[in-house]
Amino acid sequence: MQALVEKITQCNTLKDLEAVRIEIFGKKGVLAQEFAKMKSVPNEEKKAFAQELNRQKSQLTSLFDEKLEVLSKEAKEQTMREEAVDVTLYSPLKVSGALHPVNETMNRMIDYFVSMNFTIEDGPFIEDDFHNFEALNLPVYHPARDMQDTFFLNDGHLLRTHTSPVQIRTMLSQKPPIRMIAPGSVFRRDFDLTHTPMFHQIEGLVVEEGDGVSFSHLKFILEDFLRTMFGDVAVRFRPSFFPFTEPSTEVDISCIFCEGTGCRVCSHTGWLEILGAGMVDSNVFKAVGYENVSGYAFGLGIERIAMLLHQIPDLRSMFEGDLRLLEQFR
Ligand code: FA5
């Protein structure tokens, strides 16, 4: 026991402490081996043996936790010392700040749609089932409702998983004609190279009385928007499925890196998937009490577009606040 206590107290770095943690508390560590001896202890001594072992374990655990706290604090202080910046130092260089690439990309998109007479609408991050799912014709069995994808709150609310609930809020509070976009943060339980738990989408919705809005209007606006963002690219509409649009489409552009010949970024297909869209499903209009109207909707991820425009390989780096990345956008 004393030897183990010394092992912990003598650690000077977090790395040493981690090695000691594995040695003592790991699956095959000293404690696990001691507990394994229980099997061969006579029955009448088992209780005392276990009590003593648990006492030692809890003593070692608190000692370990204390040491971890001290060493973590020291490591943090050292990082702060090493990375300290004297903000009072005179700098002859005039350094100006810059918009984050996500905001810059979002602003470019907003500018386009405002120039096309769209209004900007907003909605809450904390949503209810009706606006996020039900009114959007997302039945209970739809996989998007899965706990894997959605952050649910204890009171039955949830963090909106897309900007589409703003369509519902706008239709419930306004009468057609509607011509809106809704940019903003959305949340999903995702984390890898191309997915983060918080990201941004921009939603678009156009509704008019009668059957005046057609798929060709949708096609025009998206083609025009994508060429404004990416220059002279080919635009492809593929049949797809979204519960809130019928028919639905996914829209690709020719790869801006290889110009359609095939490369790593486009997985050698020559195409990049950019957004989802379609004609608003009649069930959505029913849910908001609209009759005799027609409309289209679309939605896209802003980070994905920013990554393509600026050739940023890892989505997560957008949210790390590392000045070395951000400085490149000045
Ligand atoms: C939607 O969210 C639909 N609401 C879009 C829509 C609106 C379709 C209106 C039709 C009409 P989807 O789940 O495919 O669709 O997400 C849209 C985009 O969000 C994706 O193409 C992707 O670019 C982006 N996205 C999805 N999950 C993440 C994530 N975890 N991190 C970053 N971007 C993501």
mmCIF file of N, CA, C and O in Angstrom, residues 250-316:
data_model
loop_
_atom_site.group_PDB
_atom_site.id
_atom_site.type_symbol
_atom_site.label_atom_id
_atom_site.label_comp_id
_atom_site.label_asym_id
_atom_site.label_seq_id
_atom_site.Cartn_x
_atom_site.Cartn_y
_atom_site.Cartn_z
ATOM 1 N N GLU A 250 -32.154 16.203 -54.297
ATOM 2 C CA GLU A 250 -30.879 16.639 -53.745
ATOM 3 C C GLU A 250 -30.109 17.269 -54.887
ATOM 4 O O GLU A 250 -30.166 16.789 -56.023
ATOM 5 N N VAL A 251 -29.429 18.371 -54.586
ATOM 6 C CA VAL A 251 -28.806 19.127 -55.657
ATOM 7 C C VAL A 251 -27.290 19.039 -55.525
ATOM 8 O O VAL A 251 -26.730 19.260 -54.455
ATOM 9 N N ASP A 252 -26.629 18.690 -56.632
ATOM 10 C CA ASP A 252 -25.163 18.587 -56.664
ATOM 11 C C ASP A 252 -24.616 19.650 -57.608
ATOM 12 O O ASP A 252 -25.300 20.080 -58.538
ATOM 13 N N ILE A 253 -23.347 20.038 -57.362
ATOM 14 C CA ILE A 253 -22.660 20.865 -58.368
ATOM 15 C C ILE A 253 -21.455 20.079 -58.868
ATOM 16 O O ILE A 253 -20.954 19.195 -58.161
ATOM 17 N N SER A 254 -20.986 20.407 -60.073
ATOM 18 C CA SER A 254 -19.785 19.734 -60.561
ATOM 19 C C SER A 254 -18.637 20.112 -59.637
ATOM 20 O O SER A 254 -18.572 21.239 -59.140
ATOM 21 N N CYS A 255 -17.755 19.166 -59.362
ATOM 22 C CA CYS A 255 -16.694 19.361 -58.365
ATOM 23 C C CYS A 255 -15.849 20.587 -58.723
ATOM 24 O O CYS A 255 -15.327 20.691 -59.839
ATOM 25 N N ILE A 256 -15.731 21.505 -57.738
ATOM 26 C CA ILE A 256 -15.003 22.746 -58.027
ATOM 27 C C ILE A 256 -13.493 22.539 -57.973
ATOM 28 O O ILE A 256 -12.734 23.410 -58.348
ATOM 29 N N PHE A 257 -13.067 21.372 -57.522
ATOM 30 C CA PHE A 257 -11.619 21.109 -57.441
ATOM 31 C C PHE A 257 -11.099 20.461 -58.716
ATOM 32 O O PHE A 257 -10.042 20.805 -59.217
ATOM 33 N N CYS A 258 -11.866 19.496 -59.258
ATOM 34 C CA CYS A 258 -11.366 18.777 -60.443
ATOM 35 C C CYS A 258 -12.204 19.114 -61.679
ATOM 36 O O CYS A 258 -12.002 18.531 -62.737
ATOM 37 N N GLU A 259 -13.150 20.024 -61.522
ATOM 38 C CA GLU A 259 -14.060 20.404 -62.607
ATOM 39 C C GLU A 259 -14.776 19.205 -63.206
ATOM 40 O O GLU A 259 -14.978 19.099 -64.417
ATOM 41 N N GLY A 260 -15.117 18.266 -62.356
ATOM 42 C CA GLY A 260 -15.947 17.147 -62.800
ATOM 43 C C GLY A 260 -15.191 15.928 -63.295
ATOM 44 O O GLY A 260 -15.806 14.930 -63.680
ATOM 45 N N THR A 261 -13.854 15.975 -63.272
ATOM 46 C CA THR A 261 -13.132 14.814 -63.809
ATOM 47 C C THR A 261 -12.956 13.723 -62.752
ATOM 48 O O THR A 261 -12.632 12.586 -63.082
ATOM 49 N N GLY A 262 -13.145 14.056 -61.494
ATOM 50 C CA GLY A 262 -13.021 13.049 -60.421
ATOM 51 C C GLY A 262 -11.772 13.267 -59.583
ATOM 52 O O GLY A 262 -10.667 13.315 -60.127
ATOM 53 N N CYS A 263 -11.954 13.427 -58.272
ATOM 54 C CA CYS A 263 -10.807 13.601 -57.373
ATOM 55 C C CYS A 263 -11.201 13.109 -55.980
ATOM 56 O O CYS A 263 -12.317 12.636 -55.767
ATOM 57 N N ARG A 264 -10.273 13.265 -55.004
ATOM 58 C CA ARG A 264 -10.517 12.740 -53.657
ATOM 59 C C ARG A 264 -11.701 13.453 -52.998
ATOM 60 O O ARG A 264 -12.537 12.842 -52.353
ATOM 61 N N VAL A 265 -11.763 14.802 -53.204
ATOM 62 C CA VAL A 265 -12.814 15.580 -52.528
ATOM 63 C C VAL A 265 -14.211 15.117 -52.953
ATOM 64 O O VAL A 265 -15.115 15.019 -52.139
ATOM 65 N N CYS A 266 -14.374 14.817 -54.249
ATOM 66 C CA CYS A 266 -15.706 14.408 -54.725
ATOM 67 C C CYS A 266 -15.840 12.893 -54.771
ATOM 68 O O CYS A 266 -16.748 12.366 -55.422
ATOM 69 N N SER A 267 -14.948 12.188 -54.075
ATOM 70 C CA SER A 267 -14.926 10.713 -54.060
ATOM 71 C C SER A 267 -14.947 10.168 -55.489
ATOM 72 O O SER A 267 -15.630 9.178 -55.774
ATOM 73 N N HIS A 268 -14.249 10.835 -56.378
ATOM 74 C CA HIS A 268 -14.098 10.419 -57.777
ATOM 75 C C HIS A 268 -15.422 10.320 -58.527
ATOM 76 O O HIS A 268 -15.542 9.568 -59.500
ATOM 77 N N THR A 269 -16.424 11.080 -58.079
ATOM 78 C CA THR A 269 -17.704 11.066 -58.799
ATOM 79 C C THR A 269 -17.823 12.262 -59.732
ATOM 80 O O THR A 269 -18.652 12.279 -60.641
ATOM 81 N N GLY A 270 -17.016 13.301 -59.467
ATOM 82 C CA GLY A 270 -17.122 14.526 -60.271
ATOM 83 C C GLY A 270 -18.193 15.472 -59.754
ATOM 84 O O GLY A 270 -18.365 16.577 -60.272
ATOM 85 N N TRP A 271 -18.963 15.040 -58.717
ATOM 86 C CA TRP A 271 -20.070 15.861 -58.209
ATOM 87 C C TRP A 271 -19.951 16.084 -56.713
ATOM 88 O O TRP A 271 -19.466 15.219 -55.984
ATOM 89 N N LEU A 272 -20.427 17.235 -56.241
ATOM 90 C CA LEU A 272 -20.460 17.516 -54.804
ATOM 91 C C LEU A 272 -21.909 17.749 -54.389
ATOM 92 O O LEU A 272 -22.615 18.554 -55.008
ATOM 93 N N GLU A 273 -22.322 17.040 -53.338
ATOM 94 C CA GLU A 273 -23.707 17.168 -52.866
ATOM 95 C C GLU A 273 -23.828 18.450 -52.050
ATOM 96 O O GLU A 273 -23.060 18.687 -51.125
ATOM 97 N N ILE A 274 -24.795 19.298 -52.408
ATOM 98 C CA ILE A 274 -24.836 20.623 -51.791
ATOM 99 C C ILE A 274 -26.089 20.875 -50.956
ATOM 100 O O ILE A 274 -26.008 21.430 -49.875
ATOM 101 N N LEU A 275 -27.250 20.497 -51.451
ATOM 102 C CA LEU A 275 -28.448 20.848 -50.669
ATOM 103 C C LEU A 275 -29.637 19.934 -50.948
ATOM 104 O O LEU A 275 -29.639 19.167 -51.902
ATOM 105 N N GLY A 276 -30.637 20.065 -50.058
ATOM 106 C CA GLY A 276 -31.879 19.321 -50.210
ATOM 107 C C GLY A 276 -33.007 20.304 -50.503
ATOM 108 O O GLY A 276 -32.990 21.438 -50.018
ATOM 109 N N ALA A 277 -33.989 19.860 -51.287
ATOM 110 C CA ALA A 277 -35.068 20.785 -51.660
ATOM 111 C C ALA A 277 -36.272 20.006 -52.173
ATOM 112 O O ALA A 277 -36.224 18.781 -52.288
ATOM 113 N N GLY A 278 -37.331 20.730 -52.477
ATOM 114 C CA GLY A 278 -38.497 20.082 -53.072
ATOM 115 C C GLY A 278 -39.717 20.981 -53.007
ATOM 116 O O GLY A 278 -39.662 22.102 -52.497
ATOM 117 N N MET A 279 -40.827 20.453 -53.518
ATOM 118 C CA MET A 279 -42.103 21.174 -53.430
ATOM 119 C C MET A 279 -42.721 20.839 -52.074
ATOM 120 O O MET A 279 -42.735 19.667 -51.674
ATOM 121 N N VAL A 280 -43.228 21.842 -51.375
ATOM 122 C CA VAL A 280 -43.745 21.621 -50.015
ATOM 123 C C VAL A 280 -44.856 20.565 -50.029
ATOM 124 O O VAL A 280 -45.792 20.648 -50.834
ATOM 125 N N ASP A 281 -44.728 19.574 -49.159
ATOM 126 C CA ASP A 281 -45.700 18.476 -49.094
ATOM 127 C C ASP A 281 -47.065 19.005 -48.626
ATOM 128 O O ASP A 281 -47.141 19.859 -47.732
ATOM 129 N N SER A 282 -48.135 18.454 -49.208
ATOM 130 C CA SER A 282 -49.477 18.953 -48.850
ATOM 131 C C SER A 282 -49.778 18.740 -47.358
ATOM 132 O O SER A 282 -50.530 19.500 -46.754
ATOM 133 N N ASN A 283 -49.170 17.711 -46.738
ATOM 134 C CA ASN A 283 -49.391 17.484 -45.304
ATOM 135 C C ASN A 283 -48.832 18.627 -44.454
ATOM 136 O O ASN A 283 -49.333 18.904 -43.370
ATOM 137 N N VAL A 284 -47.774 19.269 -44.936
ATOM 138 C CA VAL A 284 -47.199 20.406 -44.204
ATOM 139 C C VAL A 284 -48.185 21.580 -44.272
ATOM 140 O O VAL A 284 -48.456 22.232 -43.261
ATOM 141 N N PHE A 285 -48.739 21.817 -45.452
ATOM 142 C CA PHE A 285 -49.724 22.902 -45.584
ATOM 143 C C PHE A 285 -50.938 22.629 -44.699
ATOM 144 O O PHE A 285 -51.484 23.531 -44.063
ATOM 145 N N LYS A 286 -51.342 21.341 -44.636
ATOM 146 C CA LYS A 286 -52.482 20.968 -43.795
ATOM 147 C C LYS A 286 -52.183 21.299 -42.343
ATOM 148 O O LYS A 286 -53.012 21.853 -41.622
ATOM 149 N N ALA A 287 -50.964 20.988 -41.904
ATOM 150 C CA ALA A 287 -50.589 21.181 -40.490
ATOM 151 C C ALA A 287 -50.640 22.648 -40.076
ATOM 152 O O ALA A 287 -50.862 22.967 -38.910
ATOM 153 N N VAL A 288 -50.441 23.567 -41.045
ATOM 154 C CA VAL A 288 -50.468 24.988 -40.688
ATOM 155 C C VAL A 288 -51.783 25.654 -41.128
ATOM 156 O O VAL A 288 -51.923 26.878 -41.043
ATOM 157 N N GLY A 289 -52.701 24.839 -41.630
ATOM 158 C CA GLY A 289 -54.009 25.363 -41.986
ATOM 159 C C GLY A 289 -54.038 26.153 -43.289
ATOM 160 O O GLY A 289 -54.920 26.991 -43.488
ATOM 161 N N TYR A 290 -53.095 25.888 -44.187
ATOM 162 C CA TYR A 290 -53.108 26.563 -45.492
ATOM 163 C C TYR A 290 -53.901 25.715 -46.498
ATOM 164 O O TYR A 290 -53.742 24.502 -46.536
ATOM 165 N N GLU A 291 -54.727 26.410 -47.326
ATOM 166 C CA GLU A 291 -55.449 25.681 -48.374
ATOM 167 C C GLU A 291 -55.223 26.360 -49.707
ATOM 168 O O GLU A 291 -55.038 27.585 -49.752
ATOM 169 N N ASN A 292 -55.246 25.552 -50.756
ATOM 170 C CA ASN A 292 -55.121 26.089 -52.103
ATOM 171 C C ASN A 292 -53.873 26.970 -52.273
ATOM 172 O O ASN A 292 -53.955 28.121 -52.702
ATOM 173 N N VAL A 293 -52.726 26.424 -51.909
ATOM 174 C CA VAL A 293 -51.451 27.149 -52.065
ATOM 175 C C VAL A 293 -50.448 26.207 -52.712
ATOM 176 O O VAL A 293 -50.651 24.995 -52.765
ATOM 177 N N SER A 294 -49.345 26.769 -53.189
ATOM 178 C CA SER A 294 -48.244 25.935 -53.694
ATOM 179 C C SER A 294 -46.939 26.562 -53.225
ATOM 180 O O SER A 294 -46.893 27.776 -52.951
ATOM 181 N N GLY A 295 -45.904 25.743 -53.118
ATOM 182 C CA GLY A 295 -44.646 26.324 -52.635
ATOM 183 C C GLY A 295 -43.474 25.377 -52.756
ATOM 184 O O GLY A 295 -43.644 24.176 -52.971
ATOM 185 N N TYR A 296 -42.297 25.951 -52.645
ATOM 186 C CA TYR A 296 -41.087 25.114 -52.610
ATOM 187 C C TYR A 296 -40.273 25.463 -51.373
ATOM 188 O O TYR A 296 -40.474 26.527 -50.764
ATOM 189 N N ALA A 297 -39.377 24.514 -50.997
ATOM 190 C CA ALA A 297 -38.507 24.746 -49.840
ATOM 191 C C ALA A 297 -37.148 24.142 -50.132
ATOM 192 O O ALA A 297 -37.023 23.218 -50.946
ATOM 193 N N PHE A 298 -36.145 24.692 -49.482
ATOM 194 C CA PHE A 298 -34.802 24.105 -49.614
ATOM 195 C C PHE A 298 -34.033 24.343 -48.328
ATOM 196 O O PHE A 298 -34.410 25.193 -47.512
ATOM 197 N N GLY A 299 -32.979 23.532 -48.133
ATOM 198 C CA GLY A 299 -32.164 23.713 -46.929
ATOM 199 C C GLY A 299 -30.760 23.216 -47.186
ATOM 200 O O GLY A 299 -30.558 22.233 -47.899
ATOM 201 N N LEU A 300 -29.788 23.938 -46.637
ATOM 202 C CA LEU A 300 -28.412 23.485 -46.842
ATOM 203 C C LEU A 300 -27.532 23.802 -45.650
ATOM 204 O O LEU A 300 -27.850 24.673 -44.840
ATOM 205 N N GLY A 301 -26.435 23.041 -45.546
ATOM 206 C CA GLY A 301 -25.487 23.240 -44.452
ATOM 207 C C GLY A 301 -24.460 24.293 -44.840
ATOM 208 O O GLY A 301 -23.827 24.191 -45.886
ATOM 209 N N ILE A 302 -24.330 25.312 -43.991
ATOM 210 C CA ILE A 302 -23.434 26.422 -44.346
ATOM 211 C C ILE A 302 -21.961 26.019 -44.224
ATOM 212 O O ILE A 302 -21.142 26.378 -45.066
ATOM 213 N N GLU A 303 -21.621 25.230 -43.186
ATOM 214 C CA GLU A 303 -20.224 24.813 -43.014
ATOM 215 C C GLU A 303 -19.711 24.065 -44.242
ATOM 216 O O GLU A 303 -18.573 24.232 -44.653
ATOM 217 N N ARG A 304 -20.583 23.230 -44.798
ATOM 218 C CA ARG A 304 -20.158 22.428 -45.951
ATOM 219 C C ARG A 304 -19.734 23.350 -47.099
ATOM 220 O O ARG A 304 -18.723 23.126 -47.750
ATOM 221 N N ILE A 305 -20.491 24.400 -47.304
ATOM 222 C CA ILE A 305 -20.184 25.335 -48.394
ATOM 223 C C ILE A 305 -18.886 26.094 -48.048
ATOM 224 O O ILE A 305 -18.014 26.260 -48.908
ATOM 225 N N ALA A 306 -18.757 26.520 -46.773
ATOM 226 C CA ALA A 306 -17.548 27.256 -46.369
ATOM 227 C C ALA A 306 -16.317 26.368 -46.535
ATOM 228 O O ALA A 306 -15.259 26.818 -46.979
ATOM 229 N N MET A 307 -16.459 25.082 -46.189
ATOM 230 C CA MET A 307 -15.329 24.146 -46.331
ATOM 231 C C MET A 307 -14.893 24.031 -47.780
ATOM 232 O O MET A 307 -13.708 24.004 -48.099
ATOM 233 N N LEU A 308 -15.895 23.973 -48.669
ATOM 234 C CA LEU A 308 -15.568 23.837 -50.094
ATOM 235 C C LEU A 308 -14.937 25.113 -50.628
ATOM 236 O O LEU A 308 -13.922 25.085 -51.315
ATOM 237 N N LEU A 309 -15.530 26.253 -50.253
ATOM 238 C CA LEU A 309 -15.037 27.522 -50.786
ATOM 239 C C LEU A 309 -13.613 27.805 -50.308
ATOM 240 O O LEU A 309 -12.819 28.394 -51.031
ATOM 241 N N HIS A 310 -13.296 27.390 -49.070
ATOM 242 C CA HIS A 310 -11.985 27.725 -48.510
ATOM 243 C C HIS A 310 -11.057 26.523 -48.384
ATOM 244 O O HIS A 310 -10.000 26.614 -47.764
ATOM 245 N N GLN A 311 -11.488 25.388 -48.920
ATOM 246 C CA GLN A 311 -10.687 24.162 -48.888
ATOM 247 C C GLN A 311 -10.243 23.815 -47.468
ATOM 248 O O GLN A 311 -9.059 23.579 -47.205
ATOM 249 N N ILE A 312 -11.198 23.799 -46.545
ATOM 250 C CA ILE A 312 -10.901 23.432 -45.166
ATOM 251 C C ILE A 312 -11.227 21.939 -45.005
ATOM 252 O O ILE A 312 -12.369 21.529 -45.221
ATOM 253 N N PRO A 313 -10.221 21.105 -44.686
ATOM 254 C CA PRO A 313 -10.460 19.663 -44.720
ATOM 255 C C PRO A 313 -11.241 19.114 -43.525
ATOM 256 O O PRO A 313 -11.934 18.108 -43.659
ATOM 257 N N ASP A 314 -11.146 19.754 -42.345
ATOM 258 C CA ASP A 314 -11.778 19.181 -41.156
ATOM 259 C C ASP A 314 -12.785 20.176 -40.577
ATOM 260 O O ASP A 314 -12.419 21.258 -40.116
ATOM 261 N N LEU A 315 -14.052 19.790 -40.587
ATOM 262 C CA LEU A 315 -15.122 20.683 -40.132
ATOM 263 C C LEU A 315 -14.907 21.137 -38.689
ATOM 264 O O LEU A 315 -15.223 22.257 -38.304
ATOM 265 N N ARG A 316 -14.344 20.237 -37.858
ATOM 266 C CA ARG A 316 -14.201 20.548 -36.437
ATOM 267 C C ARG A 316 -13.314 21.761 -36.203
ATOM 268 O O ARG A 316 -13.471 22.485 -35.231
#
